[in-house]
Short mmCIF file of N, CA, C and O in Angstrom, two decimals:
data_model
loop_
_atom_site.label_atom_id
_atom_site.label_comp_id
_atom_site.label_asym_id
_atom_site.label_seq_id
_atom_site.Cartn_x
_atom_site.Cartn_y
_atom_site.Cartn_z
N UNK A 1 112.53 50.08 142.22
CA UNK A 1 112.49 50.32 140.79
C UNK A 1 113.81 50.10 140.13
O UNK A 1 114.83 50.57 140.78
N UNK A 2 113.84 49.51 139.20
CA UNK A 2 114.98 48.93 138.56
C UNK A 2 115.23 49.89 137.55
O UNK A 2 114.60 49.93 136.49
N UNK A 3 116.54 50.30 137.47
CA UNK A 3 117.02 51.12 136.38
C UNK A 3 117.98 50.51 135.62
O UNK A 3 119.02 50.28 136.37
N UNK A 4 118.04 50.53 134.38
CA UNK A 4 119.12 49.91 133.69
C UNK A 4 120.20 51.06 133.14
O UNK A 4 119.57 51.91 132.66
N UNK A 5 121.27 51.00 133.09
CA UNK A 5 122.17 52.07 132.57
C UNK A 5 122.93 51.37 131.28
O UNK A 5 123.59 50.39 131.39
N UNK A 6 122.59 52.09 130.35
CA UNK A 6 123.41 51.57 129.19
C UNK A 6 124.78 52.19 129.24
O UNK A 6 125.27 53.03 130.03
N UNK A 7 125.71 51.36 128.32
CA UNK A 7 126.98 51.85 128.27
C UNK A 7 127.25 53.21 127.75
O UNK A 7 126.62 53.57 126.96
N UNK A 8 127.84 54.20 128.49
CA UNK A 8 127.91 55.66 128.17
C UNK A 8 129.28 55.93 127.75
O UNK A 8 130.27 55.57 128.13
N UNK A 9 129.45 56.63 126.49
CA UNK A 9 130.78 56.80 125.94
C UNK A 9 131.42 57.94 126.71
O UNK A 9 131.02 58.63 127.69
N UNK A 10 132.82 57.61 127.01
CA UNK A 10 133.71 58.54 127.69
C UNK A 10 133.45 60.23 127.22
O UNK A 10 133.38 60.52 126.19
N UNK A 11 133.20 61.05 128.39
CA UNK A 11 133.10 62.42 128.19
C UNK A 11 131.61 62.61 127.73
O UNK A 11 131.35 64.13 127.73
N UNK A 12 130.63 61.82 127.59
CA UNK A 12 129.20 62.12 127.52
C UNK A 12 128.46 61.95 128.86
O UNK A 12 128.77 61.06 129.54
N UNK A 13 127.41 62.52 128.88
CA UNK A 13 126.66 62.69 130.05
C UNK A 13 125.51 61.74 129.74
O UNK A 13 124.93 61.55 128.71
N UNK A 14 125.15 61.05 130.99
CA UNK A 14 123.86 60.05 130.63
C UNK A 14 122.36 60.79 130.14
O UNK A 14 122.23 61.86 130.77
N UNK A 15 121.68 60.02 129.31
CA UNK A 15 120.50 60.62 128.86
C UNK A 15 119.38 60.96 129.96
O UNK A 15 118.45 62.05 129.89
N UNK A 16 119.48 60.24 131.15
CA UNK A 16 118.56 60.38 132.11
C UNK A 16 119.04 61.55 133.10
O UNK A 16 118.02 62.09 133.90
N UNK A 17 119.95 62.24 132.77
CA UNK A 17 120.26 63.26 133.77
C UNK A 17 120.14 64.69 133.04
O UNK A 17 120.34 64.91 131.96
N UNK A 18 119.38 65.38 133.74
CA UNK A 18 118.81 66.74 133.36
C UNK A 18 119.85 67.58 132.65
O UNK A 18 119.58 68.44 131.77
N UNK A 19 121.30 67.54 133.33
CA UNK A 19 122.27 68.24 132.98
C UNK A 19 122.63 67.85 131.56
O UNK A 19 123.60 68.69 130.97
N UNK A 20 122.17 66.95 130.92
CA UNK A 20 122.74 66.42 129.57
C UNK A 20 122.12 67.17 128.72
O UNK A 20 122.44 66.94 127.41
N UNK A 21 121.02 67.95 129.08
CA UNK A 21 120.10 68.82 128.27
C UNK A 21 120.51 70.08 128.10
O UNK A 21 120.89 70.61 129.30
N UNK A 22 120.36 70.94 127.17
CA UNK A 22 120.54 72.29 127.08
C UNK A 22 119.39 73.08 126.49
O UNK A 22 118.85 72.53 125.60
N UNK A 23 119.25 74.22 126.88
CA UNK A 23 118.03 74.94 126.41
C UNK A 23 118.29 75.41 124.92
O UNK A 23 119.47 75.61 124.50
N UNK A 24 117.36 75.46 124.09
CA UNK A 24 117.44 75.88 122.63
C UNK A 24 117.09 77.39 122.87
O UNK A 24 115.83 77.69 123.42
N UNK A 25 117.50 78.21 121.82
CA UNK A 25 116.89 79.60 121.85
C UNK A 25 115.92 79.61 120.62
O UNK A 25 115.91 79.36 119.38
N UNK A 26 114.87 80.00 121.10
CA UNK A 26 113.39 80.19 120.20
C UNK A 26 113.33 81.48 119.59
O UNK A 26 112.49 81.70 119.04
N UNK A 27 114.26 82.57 120.24
CA UNK A 27 113.60 83.92 119.85
C UNK A 27 114.05 84.16 118.45
O UNK A 27 113.19 84.75 117.81
N UNK A 28 115.05 83.71 117.71
CA UNK A 28 115.32 83.79 116.33
C UNK A 28 113.97 83.19 115.31
O UNK A 28 113.47 83.90 114.45
N UNK A 29 113.42 81.95 116.06
CA UNK A 29 112.14 81.34 115.47
C UNK A 29 111.07 82.28 115.39
O UNK A 29 110.19 82.38 114.54
N UNK A 30 110.76 82.57 116.47
CA UNK A 30 109.50 83.57 116.95
C UNK A 30 109.89 84.82 116.13
O UNK A 30 108.71 85.38 115.56
N UNK A 31 110.83 85.48 116.09
CA UNK A 31 111.19 86.81 115.32
C UNK A 31 111.04 86.59 113.91
O UNK A 31 110.18 87.29 113.22
N UNK A 32 111.16 85.26 113.18
CA UNK A 32 111.02 85.13 111.93
C UNK A 32 109.45 85.05 111.55
O UNK A 32 108.79 85.50 110.74
N UNK A 33 108.65 84.31 112.42
CA UNK A 33 107.14 84.41 112.32
C UNK A 33 106.63 85.58 112.53
O UNK A 33 105.61 85.95 111.83
N UNK A 34 107.12 86.52 113.61
CA UNK A 34 106.41 87.82 113.80
C UNK A 34 106.86 88.77 112.29
O UNK A 34 105.95 89.48 112.03
N UNK A 35 108.06 88.59 111.84
CA UNK A 35 108.48 89.14 110.53
C UNK A 35 107.40 88.98 109.56
O UNK A 35 106.97 89.84 108.72
N UNK A 36 107.11 87.66 109.42
CA UNK A 36 106.17 87.34 108.23
C UNK A 36 104.86 87.89 108.66
O UNK A 36 104.27 88.24 107.53
N UNK A 37 104.28 87.84 109.78
CA UNK A 37 102.84 88.46 109.90
C UNK A 37 102.91 89.70 109.64
O UNK A 37 102.04 90.41 108.99
N UNK A 38 103.92 90.44 110.15
CA UNK A 38 104.04 91.98 109.82
C UNK A 38 104.16 92.42 108.35
O UNK A 38 103.73 93.45 108.00
N UNK A 39 104.93 91.59 107.86
CA UNK A 39 105.23 91.61 106.26
C UNK A 39 103.97 91.70 105.60
O UNK A 39 103.64 92.43 104.79
N UNK A 40 103.16 90.46 105.77
CA UNK A 40 101.78 90.34 105.19
C UNK A 40 100.97 91.56 105.41
O UNK A 40 100.30 92.09 104.68
N UNK A 41 100.93 91.91 106.71
CA UNK A 41 100.05 93.04 107.03
C UNK A 41 100.62 94.39 106.43
O UNK A 41 99.64 95.20 105.94
N UNK A 42 101.68 94.48 106.32
CA UNK A 42 102.27 95.76 105.48
C UNK A 42 101.92 95.85 104.09
O UNK A 42 101.49 96.70 103.56
N UNK A 43 102.07 94.69 103.45
CA UNK A 43 101.71 94.54 102.12
C UNK A 43 100.12 94.66 101.91
O UNK A 43 99.70 95.18 100.94
N UNK A 44 99.43 94.03 102.72
CA UNK A 44 97.66 94.31 102.88
C UNK A 44 97.51 95.82 102.73
O UNK A 44 96.81 96.50 102.04
N UNK A 45 98.11 96.50 103.81
CA UNK A 45 98.13 97.92 103.91
C UNK A 45 98.25 98.87 102.72
O UNK A 45 97.84 99.91 102.41
N UNK A 46 99.50 98.27 101.90
CA UNK A 46 100.06 98.91 100.82
C UNK A 46 99.15 98.89 99.54
O UNK A 46 99.03 99.83 98.93
N UNK A 47 98.42 97.68 99.55
CA UNK A 47 97.57 97.63 98.58
C UNK A 47 96.36 98.37 99.05
O UNK A 47 95.79 99.27 97.95
N UNK A 48 95.71 98.26 100.04
CA UNK A 48 94.71 99.02 100.39
C UNK A 48 94.90 100.49 100.26
O UNK A 48 94.05 101.33 99.65
N UNK A 49 95.91 101.17 100.44
CA UNK A 49 96.04 102.46 100.49
C UNK A 49 96.62 103.00 98.98
O UNK A 49 96.72 104.06 98.72
N UNK A 50 96.95 102.06 98.08
CA UNK A 50 97.29 102.66 96.62
C UNK A 50 98.58 102.78 96.58
O UNK A 50 99.14 103.28 95.55
N UNK A 51 99.64 102.58 97.72
CA UNK A 51 100.95 102.68 97.75
C UNK A 51 101.79 101.83 96.61
O UNK A 51 102.60 102.28 96.05
N UNK A 52 101.09 100.66 96.53
CA UNK A 52 101.73 99.62 95.48
C UNK A 52 101.13 99.73 94.09
O UNK A 52 99.81 99.64 94.35
N UNK A 53 101.72 99.70 93.02
CA UNK A 53 100.96 99.95 91.93
C UNK A 53 99.95 98.62 91.57
O UNK A 53 100.45 97.38 92.11
N UNK A 54 99.11 98.79 90.88
CA UNK A 54 98.09 97.55 90.52
C UNK A 54 98.74 96.41 89.89
O UNK A 54 98.19 95.31 89.96
N UNK A 55 99.80 96.71 89.36
CA UNK A 55 100.43 95.54 88.57
C UNK A 55 101.63 94.92 89.13
O UNK A 55 102.12 94.01 88.63
N UNK A 56 101.96 95.23 90.47
CA UNK A 56 102.80 94.84 91.29
C UNK A 56 102.53 93.58 91.89
O UNK A 56 101.46 93.57 92.52
N UNK A 57 103.37 92.41 91.72
CA UNK A 57 102.57 91.21 92.20
C UNK A 57 103.57 90.64 93.27
O UNK A 57 103.18 89.76 93.96
N UNK A 58 104.91 91.03 93.42
CA UNK A 58 105.87 90.12 94.02
C UNK A 58 105.42 90.37 95.71
O UNK A 58 105.25 91.56 96.19
N UNK A 59 105.38 89.43 96.31
CA UNK A 59 105.25 89.65 97.82
C UNK A 59 103.97 90.13 98.34
O UNK A 59 103.76 90.86 99.32
N UNK A 60 103.03 90.16 97.56
CA UNK A 60 101.62 90.68 97.84
C UNK A 60 100.37 89.64 97.95
O UNK A 60 100.55 88.79 97.21
N UNK A 61 99.57 89.86 98.83
CA UNK A 61 98.58 88.71 98.85
C UNK A 61 97.72 88.75 97.98
O UNK A 61 97.29 89.55 97.11
N UNK A 62 97.16 87.48 97.57
CA UNK A 62 96.23 87.30 96.41
C UNK A 62 96.88 87.76 94.96
O UNK A 62 95.82 88.02 94.28
N UNK A 63 98.23 88.03 94.90
CA UNK A 63 98.68 88.34 93.48
C UNK A 63 99.82 87.27 93.39
O UNK A 63 100.51 86.90 94.07
N UNK A 64 99.91 86.76 91.91
CA UNK A 64 100.91 86.00 91.67
C UNK A 64 101.67 86.29 90.42
O UNK A 64 101.12 87.05 89.75
N UNK A 65 102.91 85.57 90.11
CA UNK A 65 103.37 85.80 88.74
C UNK A 65 102.42 85.52 87.71
O UNK A 65 102.51 86.11 86.55
N UNK A 66 101.67 84.36 87.97
CA UNK A 66 100.61 84.10 86.79
C UNK A 66 99.70 85.21 86.54
O UNK A 66 99.43 85.57 85.18
N UNK A 67 99.23 85.95 87.64
CA UNK A 67 98.42 87.19 87.29
C UNK A 67 99.33 88.32 86.59
O UNK A 67 98.59 89.00 85.69
N UNK A 68 100.54 88.46 86.74
CA UNK A 68 101.44 89.35 85.99
C UNK A 68 101.37 88.93 84.67
O UNK A 68 101.29 89.90 83.61
N UNK A 69 101.78 87.72 84.25
CA UNK A 69 101.64 87.10 83.00
C UNK A 69 100.49 87.40 82.20
O UNK A 69 100.33 88.02 81.02
N UNK A 70 99.44 86.90 82.67
CA UNK A 70 97.92 87.05 82.21
C UNK A 70 97.76 88.75 81.78
O UNK A 70 97.10 88.87 80.68
N UNK A 71 97.98 89.55 82.79
CA UNK A 71 97.89 90.96 82.55
C UNK A 71 98.91 91.50 81.49
O UNK A 71 98.38 91.96 80.40
N UNK A 72 100.12 90.88 81.24
CA UNK A 72 100.83 91.27 80.24
C UNK A 72 100.46 90.57 78.75
O UNK A 72 100.41 91.60 77.71
N UNK A 73 99.89 89.51 78.83
CA UNK A 73 99.53 89.17 77.49
C UNK A 73 98.21 89.61 77.33
O UNK A 73 98.17 90.03 76.02
N UNK A 74 97.33 90.10 77.99
CA UNK A 74 96.20 90.79 77.64
C UNK A 74 96.34 92.02 77.16
O UNK A 74 95.81 92.54 76.03
N UNK A 75 97.38 92.88 77.57
CA UNK A 75 97.97 94.01 77.26
C UNK A 75 98.43 94.02 75.83
O UNK A 75 98.43 94.83 74.92
N UNK A 76 99.08 93.05 75.51
CA UNK A 76 99.99 92.73 74.37
C UNK A 76 98.96 92.44 73.30
O UNK A 76 98.81 93.24 72.21
N UNK A 77 98.02 91.59 73.55
CA UNK A 77 96.91 91.33 72.54
C UNK A 77 95.98 92.39 72.19
O UNK A 77 95.87 92.68 71.09
N UNK A 78 95.76 93.18 73.27
CA UNK A 78 94.92 94.61 73.04
C UNK A 78 95.67 95.37 71.99
O UNK A 78 95.23 96.11 71.10
N UNK A 79 96.70 95.49 72.38
CA UNK A 79 97.74 96.69 71.67
C UNK A 79 98.08 95.98 70.10
O UNK A 79 97.84 96.77 69.07
N UNK A 80 98.15 94.85 69.94
CA UNK A 80 98.55 94.28 68.57
C UNK A 80 97.34 94.14 67.81
O UNK A 80 97.17 94.23 66.63
N UNK A 81 96.32 93.47 68.45
CA UNK A 81 94.94 93.20 67.53
C UNK A 81 93.95 94.33 67.31
O UNK A 81 93.62 94.52 66.45
N UNK A 82 93.78 94.84 68.57
CA UNK A 82 92.80 95.89 68.41
C UNK A 82 93.30 97.21 68.04
O UNK A 82 92.73 97.99 67.29
N UNK A 83 94.35 97.64 68.69
CA UNK A 83 94.78 98.99 68.35
C UNK A 83 95.81 98.99 67.37
O UNK A 83 96.33 100.15 66.90
N UNK A 84 96.43 97.95 66.76
CA UNK A 84 97.41 97.91 65.81
C UNK A 84 98.64 98.71 66.03
O UNK A 84 99.30 99.17 65.39
N UNK A 85 99.13 98.60 67.19
CA UNK A 85 100.09 99.11 67.79
C UNK A 85 101.45 98.30 67.73
O UNK A 85 101.25 97.13 68.10
N UNK A 86 102.65 98.87 67.89
CA UNK A 86 103.94 98.29 67.99
C UNK A 86 104.06 98.00 69.70
O UNK A 86 103.74 99.03 70.44
N UNK A 87 104.51 96.86 70.00
CA UNK A 87 104.51 96.51 71.47
C UNK A 87 106.01 96.34 71.98
O UNK A 87 106.74 96.00 71.19
N UNK A 88 106.49 97.12 73.08
CA UNK A 88 107.79 97.06 73.56
C UNK A 88 107.83 96.55 74.80
O UNK A 88 106.83 97.01 75.67
N UNK A 89 108.68 95.89 75.22
CA UNK A 89 108.65 95.43 76.77
C UNK A 89 110.03 95.38 77.29
O UNK A 89 110.93 95.19 76.76
N UNK A 90 110.04 96.06 78.29
CA UNK A 90 111.52 96.32 79.13
C UNK A 90 111.48 95.69 80.60
O UNK A 90 110.34 95.76 81.32
N UNK A 91 112.11 94.80 80.83
CA UNK A 91 112.25 94.20 82.31
C UNK A 91 113.39 94.64 83.02
O UNK A 91 114.67 94.76 82.55
N UNK A 92 113.51 94.44 84.35
CA UNK A 92 114.43 94.75 85.19
C UNK A 92 114.49 93.62 86.32
O UNK A 92 113.54 93.28 86.88
N UNK A 93 115.85 93.54 86.62
CA UNK A 93 115.96 92.52 87.86
C UNK A 93 116.51 93.30 88.94
O UNK A 93 117.45 94.04 89.16
N UNK A 94 115.48 93.61 89.92
CA UNK A 94 115.93 94.27 91.09
C UNK A 94 115.89 93.60 92.41
O UNK A 94 115.42 94.03 93.65
N UNK A 95 116.47 92.15 92.17
CA UNK A 95 116.58 91.38 93.36
C UNK A 95 117.17 91.81 94.75
O UNK A 95 116.75 92.02 95.81
N UNK A 96 118.14 92.75 94.63
CA UNK A 96 119.01 93.31 95.60
C UNK A 96 118.65 94.67 95.75
O UNK A 96 119.57 95.37 96.34
N UNK A 97 117.85 95.34 95.10
CA UNK A 97 117.54 96.91 95.08
C UNK A 97 117.15 97.29 96.58
O UNK A 97 117.83 98.39 96.98
N UNK A 98 116.54 96.73 97.38
CA UNK A 98 116.23 97.05 98.72
C UNK A 98 117.07 97.09 99.72
O UNK A 98 117.03 97.49 100.80
N UNK A 99 118.24 96.14 99.54
CA UNK A 99 119.46 96.04 100.38
C UNK A 99 120.19 97.38 100.57
O UNK A 99 120.72 97.68 101.52
N UNK A 100 120.01 98.07 99.56
CA UNK A 100 120.81 99.62 99.57
C UNK A 100 119.77 100.78 99.86
O UNK A 100 120.04 101.93 99.74
N UNK A 101 118.60 100.51 100.47
CA UNK A 101 117.67 101.65 100.63
C UNK A 101 118.21 102.48 101.95
O UNK A 101 118.60 101.74 103.08
N UNK A 102 118.10 103.51 102.08
CA UNK A 102 118.59 104.36 103.07
C UNK A 102 117.60 104.43 104.00
O UNK A 102 116.31 104.80 103.74
N UNK A 103 117.71 104.06 105.36
CA UNK A 103 116.59 103.77 106.47
C UNK A 103 115.93 105.13 106.76
O UNK A 103 114.79 105.14 106.72
N UNK A 104 116.72 106.28 106.72
CA UNK A 104 116.00 107.71 106.86
C UNK A 104 114.90 107.80 105.95
O UNK A 104 113.92 108.46 106.11
N UNK A 105 115.65 107.83 104.55
CA UNK A 105 114.68 108.00 103.64
C UNK A 105 113.65 107.29 103.49
O UNK A 105 112.34 107.80 103.01
N UNK A 106 113.63 105.81 103.66
CA UNK A 106 112.43 105.18 103.74
C UNK A 106 111.48 105.36 104.67
O UNK A 106 110.34 105.41 104.46
N UNK A 107 111.82 105.79 105.77
CA UNK A 107 110.88 106.31 107.14
C UNK A 107 110.14 107.46 106.63
O UNK A 107 109.03 107.69 106.72
N UNK A 108 110.96 108.38 105.96
CA UNK A 108 110.45 109.43 105.54
C UNK A 108 109.24 109.41 104.46
O UNK A 108 108.20 110.00 104.66
N UNK A 109 109.49 108.40 103.70
CA UNK A 109 108.45 108.27 102.62
C UNK A 109 107.34 107.55 103.32
O UNK A 109 106.25 107.93 102.70
N UNK A 110 107.58 106.77 104.05
CA UNK A 110 106.24 106.22 104.80
C UNK A 110 105.50 107.31 105.66
O UNK A 110 104.37 107.30 105.45
N UNK A 111 106.25 108.29 106.06
CA UNK A 111 105.48 109.52 106.90
C UNK A 111 104.87 110.22 105.97
O UNK A 111 103.72 110.63 106.06
N UNK A 112 105.61 110.45 104.74
CA UNK A 112 104.97 111.37 103.80
C UNK A 112 103.54 110.60 103.14
O UNK A 112 102.72 111.31 102.50
N UNK A 113 103.77 109.33 103.14
CA UNK A 113 102.35 108.46 102.60
C UNK A 113 101.35 108.29 103.64
O UNK A 113 100.19 107.51 103.36
N UNK A 114 101.64 108.74 104.82
CA UNK A 114 100.48 108.90 105.97
C UNK A 114 100.29 107.51 106.43
O UNK A 114 99.24 107.27 107.06
N UNK A 115 101.51 106.79 106.59
CA UNK A 115 101.29 105.45 107.28
C UNK A 115 101.12 105.80 108.69
O UNK A 115 101.70 106.82 109.17
N UNK A 116 100.90 104.89 109.58
CA UNK A 116 100.56 105.09 111.04
C UNK A 116 101.99 105.29 111.82
O UNK A 116 102.99 104.62 111.40
N UNK A 117 102.20 106.21 112.91
CA UNK A 117 103.26 106.48 113.42
C UNK A 117 104.07 105.00 113.86
O UNK A 117 105.17 105.08 114.00
N UNK A 118 103.11 104.19 114.54
CA UNK A 118 103.44 102.98 115.04
C UNK A 118 104.52 102.24 113.86
O UNK A 118 105.26 101.55 114.21
N UNK A 119 103.80 102.08 112.72
CA UNK A 119 104.33 101.47 111.58
C UNK A 119 105.69 101.95 111.13
O UNK A 119 106.74 101.26 111.05
N UNK A 120 105.71 103.29 111.29
CA UNK A 120 106.95 104.18 110.89
C UNK A 120 108.09 103.93 111.78
O UNK A 120 109.24 103.51 111.40
N UNK A 121 107.74 103.84 113.05
CA UNK A 121 108.80 103.52 113.94
C UNK A 121 109.20 102.22 114.10
O UNK A 121 110.40 101.81 114.14
N UNK A 122 108.37 101.29 113.80
CA UNK A 122 108.72 99.81 113.56
C UNK A 122 109.64 99.67 112.42
O UNK A 122 110.59 98.97 112.49
N UNK A 123 109.35 100.15 111.32
CA UNK A 123 110.08 100.04 110.16
C UNK A 123 111.55 100.62 110.59
O UNK A 123 112.63 100.06 110.19
N UNK A 124 111.73 101.57 111.29
CA UNK A 124 112.61 102.35 111.38
C UNK A 124 113.64 101.49 112.36
O UNK A 124 114.80 101.30 112.31
N UNK A 125 112.79 100.89 113.35
CA UNK A 125 113.81 100.13 114.22
C UNK A 125 114.27 98.74 113.66
O UNK A 125 115.26 98.39 113.57
N UNK A 126 113.37 98.16 112.58
CA UNK A 126 114.08 97.10 111.79
C UNK A 126 114.97 97.40 110.86
O UNK A 126 115.97 96.63 110.81
N UNK A 127 114.93 98.28 110.24
CA UNK A 127 116.09 98.93 109.59
C UNK A 127 117.21 99.26 110.28
O UNK A 127 118.44 99.23 109.89
N UNK A 128 117.00 99.84 111.48
CA UNK A 128 118.46 100.13 112.38
C UNK A 128 119.12 98.85 112.75
O UNK A 128 120.30 98.79 112.69
N UNK A 129 118.24 97.82 113.26
CA UNK A 129 119.07 96.69 113.97
C UNK A 129 118.49 95.45 113.18
O UNK A 129 119.22 94.47 113.57
#
């Protein structure tokens, strides 16, 4: 068998040598995937249980900002045209609101809402670590 060796830079290992390669850590990648699966399942459960208000659309399955806008327009048109009422709209930016959630209070709320014990323990573990 004829093996050709290319010029190797000083300090570099040849590519044919298994020691030239190092393992990559896939745990963070797998963890992110698991997080997404669990977040979707929790959102679905929250909708099914009625924990999330029917007008809430962020990070929930089969609901989008377009749905929210259409609902808002429908409410405004109904109030202005049919009921002849004045309409007021207040909006809030809560982008970082959940970064300050107290972990014990969050888990207590889940328990009070009768979430499964496994879910409550998982959320507590997630918030602790």
